[in-house]
Every structure is written in structure tokens, then in C-alpha cells.
PDB file of C-alpha atoms in Angstrom:
ATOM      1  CA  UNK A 431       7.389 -10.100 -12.808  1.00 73.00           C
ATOM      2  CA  UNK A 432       6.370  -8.350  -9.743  1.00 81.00           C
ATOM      3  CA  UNK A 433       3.016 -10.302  -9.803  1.00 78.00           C
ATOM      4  CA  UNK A 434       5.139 -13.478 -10.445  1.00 77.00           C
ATOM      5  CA  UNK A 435       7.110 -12.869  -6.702  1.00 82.00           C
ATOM      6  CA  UNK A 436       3.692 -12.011  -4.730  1.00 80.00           C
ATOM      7  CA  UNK A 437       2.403 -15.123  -6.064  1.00 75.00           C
ATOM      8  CA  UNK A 438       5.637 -17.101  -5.008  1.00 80.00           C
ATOM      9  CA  UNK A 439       6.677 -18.110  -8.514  1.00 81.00           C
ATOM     10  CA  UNK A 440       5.361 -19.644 -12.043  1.00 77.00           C
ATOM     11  CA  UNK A 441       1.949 -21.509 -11.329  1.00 74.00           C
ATOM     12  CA  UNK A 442       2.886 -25.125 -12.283  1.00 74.00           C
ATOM     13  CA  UNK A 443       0.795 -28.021 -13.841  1.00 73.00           C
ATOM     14  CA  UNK A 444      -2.984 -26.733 -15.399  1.00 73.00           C
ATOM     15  CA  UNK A 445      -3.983 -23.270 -15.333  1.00 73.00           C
ATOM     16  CA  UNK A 446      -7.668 -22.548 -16.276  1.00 70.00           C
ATOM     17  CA  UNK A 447      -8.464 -19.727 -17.518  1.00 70.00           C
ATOM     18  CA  UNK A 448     -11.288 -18.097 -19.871  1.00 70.00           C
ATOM     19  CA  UNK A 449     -10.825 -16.864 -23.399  1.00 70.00           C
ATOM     20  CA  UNK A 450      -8.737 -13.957 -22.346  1.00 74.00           C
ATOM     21  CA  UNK A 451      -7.266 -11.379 -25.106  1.00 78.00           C
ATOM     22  CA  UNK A 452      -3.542 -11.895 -24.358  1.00 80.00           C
ATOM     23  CA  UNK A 453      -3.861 -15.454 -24.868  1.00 80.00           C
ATOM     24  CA  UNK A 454      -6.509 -16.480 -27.710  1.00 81.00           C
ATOM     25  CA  UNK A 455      -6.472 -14.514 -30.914  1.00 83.00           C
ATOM     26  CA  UNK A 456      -9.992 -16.056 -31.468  1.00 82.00           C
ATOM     27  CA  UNK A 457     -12.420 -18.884 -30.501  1.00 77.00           C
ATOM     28  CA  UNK A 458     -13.551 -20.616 -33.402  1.00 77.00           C
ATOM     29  CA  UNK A 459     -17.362 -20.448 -33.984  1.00 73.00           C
ATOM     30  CA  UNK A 460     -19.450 -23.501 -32.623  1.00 71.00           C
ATOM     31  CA  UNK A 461     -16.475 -26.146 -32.291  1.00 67.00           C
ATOM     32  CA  UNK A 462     -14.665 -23.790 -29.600  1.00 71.00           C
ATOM     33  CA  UNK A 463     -11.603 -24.533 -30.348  1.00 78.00           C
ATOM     34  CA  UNK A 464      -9.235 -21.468 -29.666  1.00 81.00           C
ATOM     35  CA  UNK A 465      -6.559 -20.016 -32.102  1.00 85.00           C
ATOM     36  CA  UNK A 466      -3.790 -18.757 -29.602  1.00 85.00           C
ATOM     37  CA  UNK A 467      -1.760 -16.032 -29.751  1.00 88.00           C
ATOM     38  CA  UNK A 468       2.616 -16.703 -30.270  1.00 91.00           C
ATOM     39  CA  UNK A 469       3.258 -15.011 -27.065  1.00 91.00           C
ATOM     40  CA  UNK A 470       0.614 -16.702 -25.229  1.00 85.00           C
ATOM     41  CA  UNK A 471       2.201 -20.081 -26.528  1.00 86.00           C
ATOM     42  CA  UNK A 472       6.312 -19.101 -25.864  1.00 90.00           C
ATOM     43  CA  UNK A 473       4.824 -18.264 -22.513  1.00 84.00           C
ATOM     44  CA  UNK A 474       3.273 -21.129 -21.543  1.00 83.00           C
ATOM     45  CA  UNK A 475       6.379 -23.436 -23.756  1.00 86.00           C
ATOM     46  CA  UNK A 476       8.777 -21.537 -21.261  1.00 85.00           C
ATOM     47  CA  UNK A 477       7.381 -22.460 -18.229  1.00 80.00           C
ATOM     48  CA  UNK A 478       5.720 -25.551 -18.859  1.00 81.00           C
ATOM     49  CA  UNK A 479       1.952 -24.956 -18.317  1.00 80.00           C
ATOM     50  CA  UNK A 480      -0.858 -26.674 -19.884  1.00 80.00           C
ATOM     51  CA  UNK A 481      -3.416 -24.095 -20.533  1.00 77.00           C
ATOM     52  CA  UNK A 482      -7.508 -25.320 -20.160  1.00 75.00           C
ATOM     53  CA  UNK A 483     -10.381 -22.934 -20.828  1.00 72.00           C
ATOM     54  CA  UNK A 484     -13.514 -22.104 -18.969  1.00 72.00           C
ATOM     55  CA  UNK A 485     -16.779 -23.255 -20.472  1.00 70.00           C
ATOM     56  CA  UNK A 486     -18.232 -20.560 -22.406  1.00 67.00           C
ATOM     57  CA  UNK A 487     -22.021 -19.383 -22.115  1.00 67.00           C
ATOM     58  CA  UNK A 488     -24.404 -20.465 -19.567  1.00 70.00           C
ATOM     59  CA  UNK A 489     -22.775 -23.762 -19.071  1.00 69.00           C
ATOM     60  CA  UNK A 490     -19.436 -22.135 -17.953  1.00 65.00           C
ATOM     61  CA  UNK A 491     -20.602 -19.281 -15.887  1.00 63.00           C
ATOM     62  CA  UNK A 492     -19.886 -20.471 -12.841  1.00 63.00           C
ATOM     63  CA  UNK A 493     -16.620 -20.669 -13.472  1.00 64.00           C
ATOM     64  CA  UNK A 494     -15.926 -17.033 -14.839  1.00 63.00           C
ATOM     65  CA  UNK A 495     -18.009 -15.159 -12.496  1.00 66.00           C
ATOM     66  CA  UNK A 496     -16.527 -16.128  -9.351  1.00 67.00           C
ATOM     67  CA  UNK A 497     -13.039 -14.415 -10.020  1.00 66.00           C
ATOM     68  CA  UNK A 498     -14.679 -11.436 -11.736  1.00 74.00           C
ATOM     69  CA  UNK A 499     -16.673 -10.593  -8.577  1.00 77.00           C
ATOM     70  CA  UNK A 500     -13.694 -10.970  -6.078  1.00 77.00           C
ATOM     71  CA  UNK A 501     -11.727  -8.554  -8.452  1.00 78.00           C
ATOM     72  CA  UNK A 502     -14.597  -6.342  -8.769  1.00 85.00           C
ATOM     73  CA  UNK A 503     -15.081  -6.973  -4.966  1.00 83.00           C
ATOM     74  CA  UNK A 504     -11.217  -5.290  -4.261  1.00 84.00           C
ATOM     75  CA  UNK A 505     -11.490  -2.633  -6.841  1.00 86.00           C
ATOM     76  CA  UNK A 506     -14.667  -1.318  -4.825  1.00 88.00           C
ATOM     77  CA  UNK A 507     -13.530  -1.417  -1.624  1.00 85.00           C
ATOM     78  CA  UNK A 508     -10.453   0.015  -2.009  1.00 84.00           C
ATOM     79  CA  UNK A 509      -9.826   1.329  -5.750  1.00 85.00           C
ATOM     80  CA  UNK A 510     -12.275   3.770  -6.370  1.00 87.00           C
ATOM     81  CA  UNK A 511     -12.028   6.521  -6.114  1.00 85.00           C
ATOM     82  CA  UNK A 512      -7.987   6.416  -6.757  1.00 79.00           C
ATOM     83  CA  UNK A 513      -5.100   8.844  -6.494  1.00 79.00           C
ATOM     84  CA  UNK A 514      -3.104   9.348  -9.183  1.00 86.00           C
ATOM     85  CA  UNK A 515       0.097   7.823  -8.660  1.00 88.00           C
ATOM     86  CA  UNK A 516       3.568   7.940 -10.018  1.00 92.00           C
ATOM     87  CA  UNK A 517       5.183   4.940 -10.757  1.00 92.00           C
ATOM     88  CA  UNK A 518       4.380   0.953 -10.523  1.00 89.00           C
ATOM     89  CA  UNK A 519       6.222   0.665  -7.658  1.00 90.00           C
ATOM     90  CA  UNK A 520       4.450   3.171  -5.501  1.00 92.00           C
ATOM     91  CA  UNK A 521       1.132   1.488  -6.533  1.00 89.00           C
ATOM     92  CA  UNK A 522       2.365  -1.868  -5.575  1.00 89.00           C
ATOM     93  CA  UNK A 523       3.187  -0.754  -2.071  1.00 91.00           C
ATOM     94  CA  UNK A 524      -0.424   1.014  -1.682  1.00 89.00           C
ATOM     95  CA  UNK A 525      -1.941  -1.982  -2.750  1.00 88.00           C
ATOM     96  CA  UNK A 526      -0.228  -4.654  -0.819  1.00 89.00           C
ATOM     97  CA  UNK A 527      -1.288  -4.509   2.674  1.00 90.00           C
ATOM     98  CA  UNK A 528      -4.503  -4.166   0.941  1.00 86.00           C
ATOM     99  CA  UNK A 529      -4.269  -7.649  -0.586  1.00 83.00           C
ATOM    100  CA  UNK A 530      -2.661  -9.223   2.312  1.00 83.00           C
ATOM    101  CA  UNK A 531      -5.732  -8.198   4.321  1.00 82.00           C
ATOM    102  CA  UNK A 532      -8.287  -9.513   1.557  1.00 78.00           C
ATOM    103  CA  UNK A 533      -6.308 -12.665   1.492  1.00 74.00           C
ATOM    104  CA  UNK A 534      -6.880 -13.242   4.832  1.00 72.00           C
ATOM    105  CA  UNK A 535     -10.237 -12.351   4.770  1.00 68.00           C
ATOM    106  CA  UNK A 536     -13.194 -15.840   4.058  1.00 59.00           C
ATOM    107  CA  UNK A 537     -16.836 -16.341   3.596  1.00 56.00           C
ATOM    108  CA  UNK A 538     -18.368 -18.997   5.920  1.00 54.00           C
ATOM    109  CA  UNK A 539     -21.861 -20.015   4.825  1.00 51.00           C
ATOM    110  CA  UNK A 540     -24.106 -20.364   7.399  1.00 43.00           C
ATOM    111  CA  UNK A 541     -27.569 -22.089   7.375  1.00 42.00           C
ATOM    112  CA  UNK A 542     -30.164 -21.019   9.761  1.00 44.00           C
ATOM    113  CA  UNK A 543     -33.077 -23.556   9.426  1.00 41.00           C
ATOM    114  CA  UNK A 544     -33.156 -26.269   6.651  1.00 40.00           C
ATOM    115  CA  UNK A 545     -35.546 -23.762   4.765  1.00 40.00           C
ATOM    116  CA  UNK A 546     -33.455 -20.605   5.267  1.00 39.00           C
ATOM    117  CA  UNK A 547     -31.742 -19.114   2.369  1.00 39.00           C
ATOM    118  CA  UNK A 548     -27.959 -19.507   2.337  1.00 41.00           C
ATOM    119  CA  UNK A 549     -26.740 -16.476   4.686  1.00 40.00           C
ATOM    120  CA  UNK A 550     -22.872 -15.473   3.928  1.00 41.00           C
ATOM    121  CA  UNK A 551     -20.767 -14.116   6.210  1.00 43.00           C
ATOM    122  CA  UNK A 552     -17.596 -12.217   6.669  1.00 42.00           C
ATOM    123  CA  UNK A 553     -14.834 -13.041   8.952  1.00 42.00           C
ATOM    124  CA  UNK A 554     -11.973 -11.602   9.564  1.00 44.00           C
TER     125      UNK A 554
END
């Protein structure tokens, strides 16, 4: 619920997401069509979402790998190594300001020449 109040509430309307354990018990072979889990399903009944799914394989990369390497982007820079901690709470007020800052923190691409490659930048 915590998570829920950072974000400012439910997300509303679509929500795309990949094949993610909490939510499908199992994608069904070539077809792709996803058997979901009963909590997944009161979840999204309670709140009124309608779920979508990434592409899988090659074709949905793209969409997957882009999330995964901002997550794996915090938990570098300020996760590891970690101190042990004692409760939720405590961990939620070290990691906070930490958020805030990446939050405010974007990537500007910037082109040199018309044959450069694609230069990214941090700004704060």
C-alpha cells in the first residue's frame, strides 16, 4: 500500500505489463494467451484495470528491457552493497530521497554530426 501512496493512488485505465509471476499462472504455448492467476484477477476487478501484456521474444523486447535497466540502473547506484535493515519502514525512508532524486533525474540525446552515434547524456 505504501507503493500505492508514492505513486499517488491506483493506476487507472490500461496497465502493460509483461508475463509477470504474480499475475499469469502460465502463457499458453504458441497462441500466447495467458492463464491468470485469482488474485491477479480480484485485483485488477477491484480497481478497474484492464491488464495488456508486453510482446514476448524478440518482437517485444523493447518493451521489457527498458524498465529492467532503470531498475537495475537504481539498484546499482545505490543498493549494493546494502545494510541490513530492520523493518519496511526504515527501508522506505532510506530509499526515498533516493527515488525522488532519480525521478528528477533525464536523458537528453544529443546528436553531434548527422553520422555520429547517438551520445546520451545525464542531467540533473
Amino acid at each position: 500500500m505504501y507503493a500505492l501512496a508514492v505513486l499517488g493512488g491506483v493506476p487507472t485505465g490500461q496497465v502493460l505489463h509483461d508475463s509477470l509471476r504474480s499475475a499469469v499462472a502460465r502463457v499458453m504455448g504458441f497462441s500466447l494467451q495467458r492463464v491468470v492467476t485469482a488474485h491477479w484477477t480480484a485485483f485488477r476487478s477491484h480497481v478497474s484495470l484492464e491488464a495488456f501484456y508486453s510482446q514476448t521474444g524478440p518482437r517485444g523486447a523493447h518493451e521489457k528491457g527498458g524498465v529492467e535497466g532503470q531498475f537495475d540502473w537504481f539498484r546499482r547506484n545505490h543498493l549494493v552493497p546494502f545494510s541490513k535493515l530492520d523493518s519496511f519502514e526504515q527501508f522506505n525512508a532510506v530509499v526515498d530521497p533516493w527515488d525522488q532524486a532519480d525521478h528528477a533525474r533525464r536523458l537528453l540525446r544529443h546528436v553531434t554530426s548527422p553520422d555520429s552515434v547517438t551520445n546520451w547524456q545525464r542531467t540533473p
